[in-house]
Amino acid sequence: MVDNVKHSVACAALILTFPALADGVKLAGNAAPVRPDSHAPIGVMGDHVHNKGEWMISYRYMSMDMEDNLQGNDSISPEEIVTTIANPNTGPATLRVVPVEMTTDMHMFGLMYAPSDKVTLMAMINYLEKDMDHVSFAGMAGTNRRGLFTTESSGWGDTKLSALWSLYNSSGHKLHVNLGLSIPTGSIDERDAVLTPMGTRPTLRLPYAMQLGSGTYDLEPGVTYSGHTGKMAWGAQYRATLRLGENDEDYTWGDIHTVTGWGSYRFTNWISASLRLSYRDEGRIDGMDTNIAAPVQTADPDNYGGERVDLGIGVNLAGQSGALRNQRLALEYVTPLEQDVNGVQMEMQAMLTLGYQYSF
C-alpha cells in the first residue's frame, strides 16, 4: 500500500509539471490544437486509429490491489473460509490457507503503425510482477493461525497483436473494429516456497492467479465508437477475450466480455478529465493443472471469474508546442462499484494506470 501511495504522488507530480514543460498552450505557427480527449481514458486499449504513415509508441504502468475475500458478493473472513469451504484436493476436508492481499504491477509497452487510413496495426508486450500474502492455519482443522507468508512471480506476459479497421470517420464521430490475437508467451509453470498447515516450506507450482500467461492462443475481437463536440467527448467499446483451445497443462481460462463507456470534458487545449463505467464478465477456468494442488482457494478452478462493475476517474494531457507536441500523459484511477465472484475470491480494491504516448 505504501508503494502505491508513492506511485500516486509521482503521478500527480508529473501531471502538475506537464503544462509548464509544454510551455503553456501556445501553438507553433498555425498548428491546430492536439485534442487531449481524442484518446479514450488510458485504461481503454485499442481506442483510436491513426492516419496513414503515422507511428505511436506507448508505455503504461498499471497497478492493481486486491484485499480481503468475497463469497459471491458477500464478505467472508479467513476463519470462515477454513471452517466452511470444502477443499477439492486431497488432504484436509476444508481449505487451510487463505490469501489476504495481492498486488499486480504491469509494465506494458506498445507500438502502433498505420499502413493506410483504414488500417492501424498494434503490438503490445508486458512485464508482470505479482505478489500474494497468505495466512496459513495449523493442522487439519480449526482456526489457529500457523503464520503468514508471501509468494511472488515475475516475468514477461502474453504478447498481443491487433489490427484496427476504421469503418467511419467524420469530423465528430469515429467507428472502428478491433481484431486481436494474444500469443502465449507468458509462463504457466511459476513456482515459489509456501508455508503449509504442518509448518513445512516446500516449493510448489503456484496457483493460476500467480501465473504470467494464459497458455493459450486467445482471439480478442471488439468494436469502438468515439465522438466529440465542443469541449465534450464520449465513447464506448465492447471487447472480448475468447480462448482458442486448451493449454499444455490441460486447462483453459474463462472467456472475458467487457463493455465500457466514457465521457470527458476539455478544460483547455492541453487537459481533459473523464469518467468511465465498465462491466466485465469472466467465466470459470475449464479443466485443471494437476500440479496445482494445495488447500487454498486459488488452487480451485471454480474460484475464478465472475462479474464486476467499475468506475474510472481519469485525466488526459496533450503537449501542444515544441518538443512536447504530440506527446501525451494520462492517469486513471478505477474502483469497483459492484463485485459478484464465482466461489470464493479476493476482492478487488483499486487499479491505477499511468500512461505515456508519443505519435510521430
Short mmCIF file of C-alpha atoms in Angstrom, two decimals:
data_model
loop_
_atom_site.label_atom_id
_atom_site.label_comp_id
_atom_site.label_asym_id
_atom_site.label_seq_id
_atom_site.Cartn_x
_atom_site.Cartn_y
_atom_site.Cartn_z
CA MET A 1 0.00 0.00 0.00
CA VAL A 2 2.91 2.36 0.78
CA ASP A 3 4.38 1.74 -2.67
CA ASN A 4 1.05 2.63 -4.30
CA VAL A 5 0.92 5.92 -2.38
CA LYS A 6 4.41 6.73 -3.64
CA HIS A 7 3.35 5.90 -7.20
CA SER A 8 0.28 8.15 -6.86
CA VAL A 9 2.40 11.06 -5.62
CA ALA A 10 4.82 10.59 -8.52
CA CYS A 11 1.91 10.53 -10.99
CA ALA A 12 0.47 13.72 -9.54
CA ALA A 13 3.85 15.45 -9.77
CA LEU A 14 4.15 14.50 -13.46
CA ILE A 15 0.68 15.86 -14.20
CA LEU A 16 1.29 19.11 -12.35
CA THR A 17 4.58 19.79 -14.17
CA PHE A 18 3.36 18.80 -17.66
CA PRO A 19 1.79 22.17 -18.65
CA ALA A 20 4.89 24.06 -17.56
CA LEU A 21 7.11 21.77 -19.59
CA ALA A 22 4.79 22.22 -22.55
CA ASP A 23 5.34 25.99 -22.41
CA GLY A 24 1.67 26.66 -21.76
CA VAL A 25 -0.83 26.16 -24.56
CA LYS A 26 0.74 28.39 -27.21
CA LEU A 27 0.79 26.70 -30.58
CA ALA A 28 3.61 26.72 -33.08
CA GLY A 29 2.58 28.78 -36.12
CA ASN A 30 -0.93 27.87 -37.27
CA ALA A 31 -0.81 24.31 -35.95
CA ALA A 32 -4.16 23.02 -34.80
CA PRO A 33 -4.53 22.03 -31.14
CA VAL A 34 -3.83 18.42 -30.25
CA ARG A 35 -7.05 17.39 -28.51
CA PRO A 36 -6.33 15.62 -25.19
CA ASP A 37 -9.76 13.96 -25.42
CA SER A 38 -9.18 12.47 -28.89
CA HIS A 39 -7.95 9.41 -26.99
CA ALA A 40 -10.06 7.44 -24.50
CA PRO A 41 -9.09 7.19 -20.82
CA ILE A 42 -5.72 5.44 -20.58
CA GLY A 43 -7.27 2.26 -19.18
CA VAL A 44 -9.02 1.59 -22.53
CA MET A 45 -6.95 -0.38 -25.05
CA GLY A 46 -7.22 -0.09 -28.84
CA ASP A 47 -9.42 3.01 -28.57
CA HIS A 48 -8.19 5.01 -31.60
CA VAL A 49 -6.76 4.68 -35.09
CA HIS A 50 -4.03 6.69 -36.86
CA ASN A 51 -3.57 8.40 -40.20
CA LYS A 52 -1.56 6.70 -42.95
CA GLY A 53 2.15 6.57 -42.17
CA GLU A 54 1.77 7.60 -38.53
CA TRP A 55 3.53 5.75 -35.69
CA MET A 56 2.85 5.77 -31.96
CA ILE A 57 4.89 4.38 -29.09
CA SER A 58 3.37 3.97 -25.63
CA TYR A 59 4.11 2.88 -22.09
CA ARG A 60 1.58 2.07 -19.40
CA TYR A 61 2.20 1.31 -15.74
CA MET A 62 -0.77 -0.50 -14.20
CA SER A 63 -1.04 -1.43 -10.53
CA MET A 64 -3.97 -3.46 -9.14
CA ASP A 65 -4.64 -4.11 -5.44
CA MET A 66 -6.79 -6.91 -4.05
CA GLU A 67 -7.54 -7.37 -0.36
CA ASP A 68 -9.89 -9.48 1.81
CA ASN A 69 -12.26 -12.08 0.37
CA LEU A 70 -15.73 -12.43 -1.12
CA GLN A 71 -18.09 -15.37 -1.44
CA GLY A 72 -20.32 -14.27 -4.29
CA ASN A 73 -20.87 -10.63 -3.34
CA ASP A 74 -20.62 -11.08 0.45
CA SER A 75 -17.52 -10.62 2.59
CA ILE A 76 -16.07 -13.75 4.20
CA SER A 77 -13.29 -13.88 6.80
CA PRO A 78 -10.27 -16.23 6.71
CA GLU A 79 -11.66 -18.10 9.75
CA GLU A 80 -14.98 -18.65 7.97
CA ILE A 81 -13.19 -19.90 4.87
CA VAL A 82 -11.16 -22.55 6.73
CA THR A 83 -14.20 -23.85 8.62
CA THR A 84 -16.86 -23.82 5.88
CA ILE A 85 -15.26 -24.02 2.41
CA ALA A 86 -14.52 -27.53 1.18
CA ASN A 87 -11.06 -28.41 -0.12
CA PRO A 88 -11.44 -30.00 -3.61
CA ASN A 89 -7.93 -31.51 -3.45
CA THR A 90 -6.56 -34.34 -1.32
CA GLY A 91 -5.73 -33.62 2.33
CA PRO A 92 -7.82 -31.69 4.87
CA ALA A 93 -11.59 -31.51 4.39
CA THR A 94 -11.63 -27.70 4.34
CA LEU A 95 -9.26 -25.07 2.99
CA ARG A 96 -6.32 -24.31 5.32
CA VAL A 97 -4.51 -21.46 3.53
CA VAL A 98 -6.19 -18.14 2.72
CA PRO A 99 -4.86 -15.27 0.55
CA VAL A 100 -5.37 -11.91 2.23
CA GLU A 101 -3.74 -9.40 -0.15
CA MET A 102 -2.44 -9.39 -3.72
CA THR A 103 -0.66 -6.73 -5.79
CA THR A 104 -0.12 -6.97 -9.54
CA ASP A 105 2.14 -4.46 -11.27
CA MET A 106 2.28 -4.43 -15.06
CA HIS A 107 4.63 -2.56 -17.37
CA MET A 108 3.06 -2.50 -20.83
CA PHE A 109 4.94 -1.39 -23.95
CA GLY A 110 3.02 -0.67 -27.15
CA LEU A 111 3.69 0.17 -30.80
CA MET A 112 1.13 1.30 -33.38
CA TYR A 113 1.56 1.92 -37.12
CA ALA A 114 -0.98 2.84 -39.79
CA PRO A 115 -0.12 1.47 -43.27
CA SER A 116 -3.28 3.19 -44.54
CA ASP A 117 -6.03 5.50 -43.30
CA LYS A 118 -8.26 2.45 -42.93
CA VAL A 119 -5.96 0.08 -41.01
CA THR A 120 -3.84 0.58 -37.89
CA LEU A 121 -1.62 -2.23 -36.61
CA MET A 122 -0.79 -2.62 -32.93
CA ALA A 123 1.62 -4.77 -30.89
CA MET A 124 1.86 -4.90 -27.09
CA ILE A 125 4.16 -6.71 -24.69
CA ASN A 126 4.02 -6.58 -20.92
CA TYR A 127 6.17 -7.38 -17.91
CA LEU A 128 4.36 -8.57 -14.77
CA GLU A 129 5.26 -8.52 -11.08
CA LYS A 130 2.87 -10.34 -8.74
CA ASP A 131 2.92 -10.92 -5.01
CA MET A 132 0.29 -12.53 -2.80
CA ASP A 133 0.18 -12.56 1.01
CA HIS A 134 -1.38 -15.57 2.76
CA VAL A 135 -2.28 -16.77 6.23
CA SER A 136 -1.73 -20.46 6.92
CA PHE A 137 -3.84 -22.24 9.56
CA ALA A 138 -2.30 -25.02 11.64
CA GLY A 139 -3.21 -28.67 11.24
CA MET A 140 -6.11 -30.34 9.50
CA ALA A 141 -8.88 -28.29 11.14
CA GLY A 142 -9.53 -25.36 13.45
CA THR A 143 -8.74 -21.65 13.37
CA ASN A 144 -5.28 -21.48 14.94
CA ARG A 145 -3.04 -19.41 12.68
CA ARG A 146 0.27 -21.04 11.76
CA GLY A 147 1.75 -17.88 10.24
CA LEU A 148 1.97 -15.54 7.25
CA PHE A 149 3.88 -16.00 4.01
CA THR A 150 4.20 -14.32 0.61
CA THR A 151 4.57 -15.84 -2.84
CA GLU A 152 5.97 -13.94 -5.82
CA SER A 153 6.24 -14.33 -9.58
CA SER A 154 7.55 -12.03 -12.30
CA GLY A 155 8.39 -12.09 -15.98
CA TRP A 156 7.07 -11.37 -19.45
CA GLY A 157 3.38 -11.98 -20.06
CA ASP A 158 1.49 -12.85 -23.23
CA THR A 159 2.13 -10.87 -26.44
CA LYS A 160 -0.81 -9.16 -28.16
CA LEU A 161 -1.06 -8.34 -31.88
CA SER A 162 -4.05 -6.41 -33.24
CA ALA A 163 -5.46 -4.75 -36.33
CA LEU A 164 -7.87 -1.81 -36.03
CA TRP A 165 -10.04 -1.23 -39.09
CA SER A 166 -11.76 2.14 -39.48
CA LEU A 167 -15.40 1.86 -40.59
CA TYR A 168 -16.44 5.51 -40.25
CA ASN A 169 -14.51 8.71 -39.63
CA SER A 170 -16.19 12.11 -39.75
CA SER A 171 -15.33 15.38 -38.01
CA GLY A 172 -17.26 14.39 -34.87
CA HIS A 173 -17.76 10.63 -34.95
CA LYS A 174 -15.47 7.61 -35.39
CA LEU A 175 -16.15 3.87 -35.50
CA HIS A 176 -13.67 1.02 -35.88
CA VAL A 177 -13.47 -2.72 -35.25
CA ASN A 178 -10.72 -4.41 -33.26
CA LEU A 179 -9.34 -7.84 -34.15
CA GLY A 180 -6.53 -9.12 -31.96
CA LEU A 181 -4.63 -12.28 -31.17
CA SER A 182 -2.94 -12.99 -27.84
CA ILE A 183 0.14 -15.21 -28.20
CA PRO A 184 1.02 -17.38 -25.16
CA THR A 185 4.50 -16.10 -24.34
CA GLY A 186 3.84 -15.87 -20.57
CA SER A 187 4.92 -18.67 -18.23
CA ILE A 188 2.31 -21.02 -16.72
CA ASP A 189 4.70 -23.06 -14.54
CA GLU A 190 5.88 -20.49 -11.96
CA ARG A 191 6.93 -21.88 -8.55
CA ASP A 192 7.69 -20.48 -5.09
CA ALA A 193 8.02 -21.57 -1.46
CA VAL A 194 4.87 -21.80 0.68
CA LEU A 195 4.07 -22.31 4.38
CA THR A 196 1.94 -25.45 4.79
CA PRO A 197 -0.51 -26.11 7.66
CA MET A 198 2.08 -28.57 9.05
CA GLY A 199 4.78 -25.88 9.19
CA THR A 200 6.91 -27.14 6.28
CA ARG A 201 8.10 -24.87 3.48
CA PRO A 202 8.13 -26.78 0.17
CA THR A 203 8.47 -25.12 -3.23
CA LEU A 204 5.31 -25.75 -5.24
CA ARG A 205 3.75 -24.71 -8.53
CA LEU A 206 1.83 -21.51 -7.85
CA PRO A 207 -1.95 -21.26 -8.33
CA TYR A 208 -3.49 -19.96 -11.55
CA ALA A 209 -3.74 -16.33 -10.38
CA MET A 210 0.03 -16.16 -9.88
CA GLN A 211 0.94 -17.44 -13.34
CA LEU A 212 2.08 -14.97 -16.01
CA GLY A 213 0.09 -16.06 -19.07
CA SER A 214 -2.95 -17.99 -20.24
CA GLY A 215 -1.02 -20.70 -22.07
CA THR A 216 -3.48 -20.49 -24.99
CA TYR A 217 -3.88 -18.51 -28.18
CA ASP A 218 -6.74 -16.09 -27.50
CA LEU A 219 -8.88 -14.22 -30.01
CA GLU A 220 -9.63 -10.61 -29.00
CA PRO A 221 -12.41 -9.05 -31.13
CA GLY A 222 -14.13 -5.76 -30.41
CA VAL A 223 -15.74 -2.57 -31.68
CA THR A 224 -15.08 1.01 -30.58
CA TYR A 225 -17.06 4.24 -31.11
CA SER A 226 -15.99 7.76 -30.15
CA GLY A 227 -17.38 11.24 -30.70
CA HIS A 228 -16.93 14.86 -29.68
CA THR A 229 -18.48 18.29 -29.95
CA GLY A 230 -17.11 21.48 -28.47
CA LYS A 231 -15.45 20.68 -25.17
CA MET A 232 -17.31 17.40 -24.68
CA ALA A 233 -16.18 13.96 -25.86
CA TRP A 234 -17.51 10.45 -25.31
CA GLY A 235 -17.08 6.88 -26.42
CA ALA A 236 -17.97 3.24 -25.93
CA GLN A 237 -16.22 -0.06 -26.53
CA TYR A 238 -17.01 -3.76 -26.47
CA ARG A 239 -14.11 -6.22 -26.30
CA ALA A 240 -13.86 -9.95 -25.73
CA THR A 241 -11.15 -12.49 -24.99
CA LEU A 242 -12.07 -15.86 -26.49
CA ARG A 243 -9.85 -18.82 -25.65
CA LEU A 244 -8.78 -20.99 -28.59
CA GLY A 245 -8.29 -24.44 -27.08
CA GLU A 246 -6.57 -25.90 -24.04
CA ASN A 247 -3.05 -25.15 -22.82
CA ASP A 248 -0.23 -27.62 -22.19
CA GLU A 249 -1.33 -28.09 -18.55
CA ASP A 250 -4.86 -29.20 -19.55
CA TYR A 251 -6.89 -26.15 -18.59
CA THR A 252 -8.43 -23.07 -20.24
CA TRP A 253 -9.12 -19.69 -18.67
CA GLY A 254 -12.70 -18.45 -18.96
CA ASP A 255 -13.77 -16.15 -21.79
CA ILE A 256 -13.98 -12.45 -20.93
CA HIS A 257 -16.54 -9.92 -22.18
CA THR A 258 -16.13 -6.23 -21.35
CA VAL A 259 -18.36 -3.26 -22.14
CA THR A 260 -17.19 0.25 -21.25
CA GLY A 261 -18.40 3.79 -21.86
CA TRP A 262 -16.85 7.15 -21.03
CA GLY A 263 -17.41 10.88 -21.17
CA SER A 264 -14.88 13.69 -20.86
CA TYR A 265 -14.68 17.46 -20.61
CA ARG A 266 -11.83 19.51 -22.12
CA PHE A 267 -10.85 22.37 -19.82
CA THR A 268 -8.17 23.82 -22.12
CA ASN A 269 -6.32 22.76 -25.26
CA TRP A 270 -3.99 20.58 -23.19
CA ILE A 271 -6.08 18.92 -20.47
CA SER A 272 -9.31 16.95 -20.19
CA ALA A 273 -10.91 14.94 -17.37
CA SER A 274 -13.01 11.80 -17.78
CA LEU A 275 -15.48 9.48 -16.07
CA ARG A 276 -15.82 5.87 -17.20
CA LEU A 277 -18.12 2.97 -16.35
CA SER A 278 -17.28 -0.61 -17.31
CA TYR A 279 -18.86 -4.04 -16.94
CA ARG A 280 -16.74 -7.21 -17.05
CA ASP A 281 -17.94 -10.81 -17.18
CA GLU A 282 -15.40 -13.66 -16.94
CA GLY A 283 -16.07 -17.40 -16.98
CA ARG A 284 -14.59 -20.07 -14.71
CA ILE A 285 -11.43 -21.97 -15.57
CA ASP A 286 -12.24 -25.15 -17.51
CA GLY A 287 -10.08 -28.15 -16.64
CA MET A 288 -7.22 -28.15 -14.14
CA ASP A 289 -3.46 -28.30 -13.76
CA THR A 290 -2.79 -31.41 -11.65
CA ASN A 291 0.46 -29.81 -10.42
CA ILE A 292 -1.58 -27.08 -8.71
CA ALA A 293 -2.94 -28.87 -5.68
CA ALA A 294 -3.00 -27.19 -2.26
CA PRO A 295 -5.67 -26.42 0.38
CA VAL A 296 -6.04 -22.82 -0.82
CA GLN A 297 -8.93 -21.28 -2.76
CA THR A 298 -6.72 -20.07 -5.61
CA ALA A 299 -5.90 -23.71 -6.47
CA ASP A 300 -9.57 -24.43 -7.26
CA PRO A 301 -10.55 -23.60 -10.90
CA ASP A 302 -14.14 -22.97 -9.76
CA ASN A 303 -12.96 -19.95 -7.75
CA TYR A 304 -12.23 -17.84 -10.84
CA GLY A 305 -14.35 -15.49 -12.92
CA GLY A 306 -17.47 -13.55 -12.11
CA GLU A 307 -18.97 -10.13 -12.78
CA ARG A 308 -17.76 -6.65 -11.86
CA VAL A 309 -18.85 -3.05 -12.44
CA ASP A 310 -16.10 -0.42 -12.20
CA LEU A 311 -15.93 3.37 -12.06
CA GLY A 312 -12.90 5.15 -13.51
CA ILE A 313 -11.79 8.76 -13.00
CA GLY A 314 -9.10 9.99 -15.34
CA VAL A 315 -7.16 12.90 -16.80
CA ASN A 316 -5.53 13.24 -20.25
CA LEU A 317 -2.83 15.80 -21.08
CA ALA A 318 -1.56 16.62 -24.57
CA GLY A 319 1.57 18.64 -25.38
CA GLN A 320 0.81 21.49 -27.78
CA SER A 321 4.10 23.01 -28.88
CA GLY A 322 7.81 22.48 -29.25
CA ALA A 323 9.30 19.11 -28.36
CA LEU A 324 6.20 18.07 -26.39
CA ARG A 325 3.75 18.39 -29.27
CA ASN A 326 2.05 15.01 -29.92
CA GLN A 327 3.27 13.69 -26.57
CA ARG A 328 0.59 12.61 -24.11
CA LEU A 329 0.44 11.85 -20.41
CA ALA A 330 -2.61 10.24 -18.83
CA LEU A 331 -3.77 8.87 -15.49
CA GLU A 332 -6.83 6.83 -14.50
CA TYR A 333 -7.96 5.51 -11.13
CA VAL A 334 -10.52 2.69 -11.19
CA THR A 335 -12.52 1.36 -8.25
CA PRO A 336 -15.23 -1.33 -8.25
CA LEU A 337 -18.86 -0.40 -7.62
CA GLU A 338 -20.13 -4.00 -7.52
CA GLN A 339 -18.48 -7.42 -7.49
CA ASP A 340 -20.06 -10.86 -7.71
CA VAL A 341 -17.40 -13.58 -7.89
CA ASN A 342 -17.61 -17.30 -8.62
CA GLY A 343 -16.96 -19.26 -5.44
CA VAL A 344 -14.55 -17.57 -3.03
CA GLN A 345 -12.08 -14.99 -4.31
CA MET A 346 -10.11 -11.96 -3.26
CA GLU A 347 -11.86 -8.60 -3.51
CA MET A 348 -10.51 -6.02 -5.95
CA GLN A 349 -9.86 -2.69 -4.23
CA ALA A 350 -8.49 -0.39 -6.94
CA MET A 351 -6.41 -0.13 -10.11
CA LEU A 352 -4.16 2.77 -11.09
CA THR A 353 -2.96 3.29 -14.67
CA LEU A 354 -0.34 5.85 -15.71
CA GLY A 355 0.43 6.13 -19.42
CA TYR A 356 2.69 7.94 -21.87
CA GLN A 357 2.08 8.11 -25.64
CA TYR A 358 4.04 9.74 -28.46
CA SER A 359 2.88 9.98 -32.07
CA PHE A 360 5.14 10.84 -34.99
#
